[in-house]
mmCIF file of C-alpha atoms in Angstrom:
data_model
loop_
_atom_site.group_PDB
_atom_site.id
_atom_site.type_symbol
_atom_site.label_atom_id
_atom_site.label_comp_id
_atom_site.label_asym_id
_atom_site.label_seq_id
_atom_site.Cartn_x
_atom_site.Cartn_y
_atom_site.Cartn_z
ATOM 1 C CA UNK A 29 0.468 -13.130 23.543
ATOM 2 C CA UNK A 30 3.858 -12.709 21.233
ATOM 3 C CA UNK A 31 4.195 -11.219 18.118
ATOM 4 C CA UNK A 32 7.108 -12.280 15.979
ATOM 5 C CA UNK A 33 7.660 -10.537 12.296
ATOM 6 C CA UNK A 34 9.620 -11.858 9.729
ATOM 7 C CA UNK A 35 10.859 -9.811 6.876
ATOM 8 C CA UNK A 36 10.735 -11.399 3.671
ATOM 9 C CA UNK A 37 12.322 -10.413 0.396
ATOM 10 C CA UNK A 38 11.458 -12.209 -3.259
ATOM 11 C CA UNK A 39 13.779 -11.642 -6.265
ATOM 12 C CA UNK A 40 12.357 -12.116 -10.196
ATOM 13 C CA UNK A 41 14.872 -12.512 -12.847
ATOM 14 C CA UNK A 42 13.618 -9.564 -15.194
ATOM 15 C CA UNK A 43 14.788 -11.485 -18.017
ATOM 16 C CA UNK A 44 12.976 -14.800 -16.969
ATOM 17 C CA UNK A 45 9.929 -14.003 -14.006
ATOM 18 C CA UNK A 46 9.110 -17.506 -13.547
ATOM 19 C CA UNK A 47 12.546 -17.754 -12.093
ATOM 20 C CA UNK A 48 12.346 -16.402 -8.509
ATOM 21 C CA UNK A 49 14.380 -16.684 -5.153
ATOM 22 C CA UNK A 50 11.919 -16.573 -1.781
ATOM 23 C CA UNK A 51 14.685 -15.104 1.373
ATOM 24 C CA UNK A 52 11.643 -15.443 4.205
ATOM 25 C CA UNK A 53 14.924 -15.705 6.673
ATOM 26 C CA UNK A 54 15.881 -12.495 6.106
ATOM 27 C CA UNK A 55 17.453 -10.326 9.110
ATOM 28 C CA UNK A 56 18.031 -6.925 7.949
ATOM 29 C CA UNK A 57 16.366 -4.722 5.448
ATOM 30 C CA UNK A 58 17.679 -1.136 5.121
ATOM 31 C CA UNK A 59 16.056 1.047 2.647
ATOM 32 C CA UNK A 60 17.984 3.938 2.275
ATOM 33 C CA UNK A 61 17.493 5.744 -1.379
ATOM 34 C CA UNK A 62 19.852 8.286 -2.389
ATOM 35 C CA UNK A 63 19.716 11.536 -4.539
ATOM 36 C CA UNK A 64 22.357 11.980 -6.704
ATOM 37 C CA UNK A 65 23.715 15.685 -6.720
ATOM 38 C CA UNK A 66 25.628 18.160 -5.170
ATOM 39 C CA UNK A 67 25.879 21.532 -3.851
ATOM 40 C CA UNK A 68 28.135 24.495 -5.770
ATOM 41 C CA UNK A 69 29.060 27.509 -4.458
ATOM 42 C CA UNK A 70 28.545 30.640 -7.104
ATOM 43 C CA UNK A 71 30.534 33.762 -5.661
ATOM 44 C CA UNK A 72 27.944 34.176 -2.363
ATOM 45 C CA UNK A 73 25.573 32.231 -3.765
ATOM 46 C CA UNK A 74 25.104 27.964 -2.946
ATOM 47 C CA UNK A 75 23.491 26.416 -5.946
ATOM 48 C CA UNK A 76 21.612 22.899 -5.710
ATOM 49 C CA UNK A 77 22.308 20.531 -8.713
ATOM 50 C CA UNK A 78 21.007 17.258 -8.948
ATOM 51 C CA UNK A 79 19.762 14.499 -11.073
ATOM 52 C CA UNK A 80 15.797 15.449 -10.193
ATOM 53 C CA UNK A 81 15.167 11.280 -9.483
ATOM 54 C CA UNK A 82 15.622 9.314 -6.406
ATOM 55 C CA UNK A 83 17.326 6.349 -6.848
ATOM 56 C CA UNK A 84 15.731 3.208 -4.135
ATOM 57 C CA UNK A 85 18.740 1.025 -2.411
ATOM 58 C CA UNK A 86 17.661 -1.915 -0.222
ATOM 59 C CA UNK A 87 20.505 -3.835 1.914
ATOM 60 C CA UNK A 88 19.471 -7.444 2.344
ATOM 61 C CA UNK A 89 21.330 -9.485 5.272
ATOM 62 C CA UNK A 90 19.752 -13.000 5.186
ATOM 63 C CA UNK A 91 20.654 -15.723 7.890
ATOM 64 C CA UNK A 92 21.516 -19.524 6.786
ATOM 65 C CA UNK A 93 20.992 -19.647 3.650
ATOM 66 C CA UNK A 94 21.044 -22.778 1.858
ATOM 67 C CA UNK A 95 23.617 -23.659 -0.992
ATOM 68 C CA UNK A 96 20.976 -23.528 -3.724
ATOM 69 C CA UNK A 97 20.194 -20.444 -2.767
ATOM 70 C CA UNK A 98 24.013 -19.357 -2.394
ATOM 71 C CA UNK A 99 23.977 -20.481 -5.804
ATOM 72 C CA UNK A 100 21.098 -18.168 -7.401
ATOM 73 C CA UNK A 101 22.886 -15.168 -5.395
ATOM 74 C CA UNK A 102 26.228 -15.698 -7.267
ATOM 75 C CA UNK A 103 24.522 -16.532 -10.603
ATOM 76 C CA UNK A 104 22.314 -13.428 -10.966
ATOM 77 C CA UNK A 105 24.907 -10.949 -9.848
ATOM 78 C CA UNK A 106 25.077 -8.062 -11.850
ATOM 79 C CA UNK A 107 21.704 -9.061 -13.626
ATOM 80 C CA UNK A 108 18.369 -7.153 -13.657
ATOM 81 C CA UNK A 109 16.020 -8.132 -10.752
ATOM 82 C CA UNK A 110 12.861 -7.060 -9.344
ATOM 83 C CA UNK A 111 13.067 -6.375 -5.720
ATOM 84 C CA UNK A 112 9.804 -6.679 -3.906
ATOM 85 C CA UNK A 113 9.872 -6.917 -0.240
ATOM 86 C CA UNK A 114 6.609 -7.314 2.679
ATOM 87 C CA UNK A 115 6.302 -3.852 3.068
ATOM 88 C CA UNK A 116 5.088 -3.148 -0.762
ATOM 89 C CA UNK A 117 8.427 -2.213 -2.022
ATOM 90 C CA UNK A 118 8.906 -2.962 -5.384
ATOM 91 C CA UNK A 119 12.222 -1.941 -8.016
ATOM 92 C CA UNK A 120 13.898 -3.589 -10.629
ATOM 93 C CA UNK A 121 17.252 -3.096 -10.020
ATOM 94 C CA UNK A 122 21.216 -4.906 -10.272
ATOM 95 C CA UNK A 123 23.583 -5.993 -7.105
ATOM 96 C CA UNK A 124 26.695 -7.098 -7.186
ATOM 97 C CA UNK A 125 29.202 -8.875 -5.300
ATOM 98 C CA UNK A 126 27.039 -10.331 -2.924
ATOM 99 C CA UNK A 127 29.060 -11.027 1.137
ATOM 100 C CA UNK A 128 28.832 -14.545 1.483
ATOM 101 C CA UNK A 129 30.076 -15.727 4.909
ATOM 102 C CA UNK A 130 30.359 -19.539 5.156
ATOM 103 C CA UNK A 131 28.834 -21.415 8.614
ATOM 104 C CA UNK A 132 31.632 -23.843 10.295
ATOM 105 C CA UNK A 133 28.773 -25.955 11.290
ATOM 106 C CA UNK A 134 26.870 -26.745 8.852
ATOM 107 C CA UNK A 135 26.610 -26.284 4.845
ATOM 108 C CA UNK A 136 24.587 -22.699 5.278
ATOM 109 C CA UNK A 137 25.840 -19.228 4.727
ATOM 110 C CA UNK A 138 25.241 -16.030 5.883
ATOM 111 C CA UNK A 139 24.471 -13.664 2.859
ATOM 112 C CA UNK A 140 23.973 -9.674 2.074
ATOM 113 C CA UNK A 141 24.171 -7.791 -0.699
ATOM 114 C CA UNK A 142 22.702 -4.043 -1.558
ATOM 115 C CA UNK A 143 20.061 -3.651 -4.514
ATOM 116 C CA UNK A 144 20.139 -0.788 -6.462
ATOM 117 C CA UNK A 145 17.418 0.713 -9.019
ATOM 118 C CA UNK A 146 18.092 1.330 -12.172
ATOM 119 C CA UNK A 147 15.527 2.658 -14.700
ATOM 120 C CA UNK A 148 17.713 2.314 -18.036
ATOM 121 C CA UNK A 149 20.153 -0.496 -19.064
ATOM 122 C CA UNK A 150 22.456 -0.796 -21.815
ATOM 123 C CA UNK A 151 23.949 -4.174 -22.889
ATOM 124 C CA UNK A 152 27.005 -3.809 -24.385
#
């Protein structure tokens, strides 16, 4: 007997949740948060600063994806999402300037972009 997983990744419009985008084609999913900070040296002494959060990134490479769909990437760039992924994951977060790699053969592309939380926005 085979086993075959597929990774699937939803995106919500914060501002609008009925609006969603399904990726159930979705090839790569790295999840790799980050701590902002850094490390200062006081005479002898090697100090750790940072921000006390961690902030969630996901990297989303998705396989033929169709035009529509191209479309919704491009539109909601920079724009507030919620991330939720088959694992549980869950973030609202902002990507922007998605890689969109058009196919020769047919009218798909080949899309990834990298989420990143945020947990304040200001509109200007």
């Amino acid at each position: 007997m085979a086993t075959v997983t597929l990774k699937t990744v939803w995106l919500n419009l914060a501002s609008d949740p009925s609006q969603y985008l399904s990726l159930p084609l979705t090839t790569a999913v790295d999840l790799s948060p980050s701590t902002p900070g850094e490390d200062r040296q006081y005479g002898t002494l090697l100090r750790a600063i940072t921000t006390g959060v961690t902030q969630r990134q996901a990297k989303v490479s998705v396989a033929a994806l169709e035009p529509a769909d191209v479309a919704i990437i491009r539109a909601w760039d920079g724009l507030t999402i919620c991330y939720r992924d088959d694992s549980g994951m869950k973030f609202f977060g902002t990507y922007r300037s998605p890689q969109i790699v058009r196919h020769q053969y047919d009218a798909n592309s080949d899309v990834s972009f990298t989420v990143t939380e945020t947990s304040f926005s200001e509109v200007v």
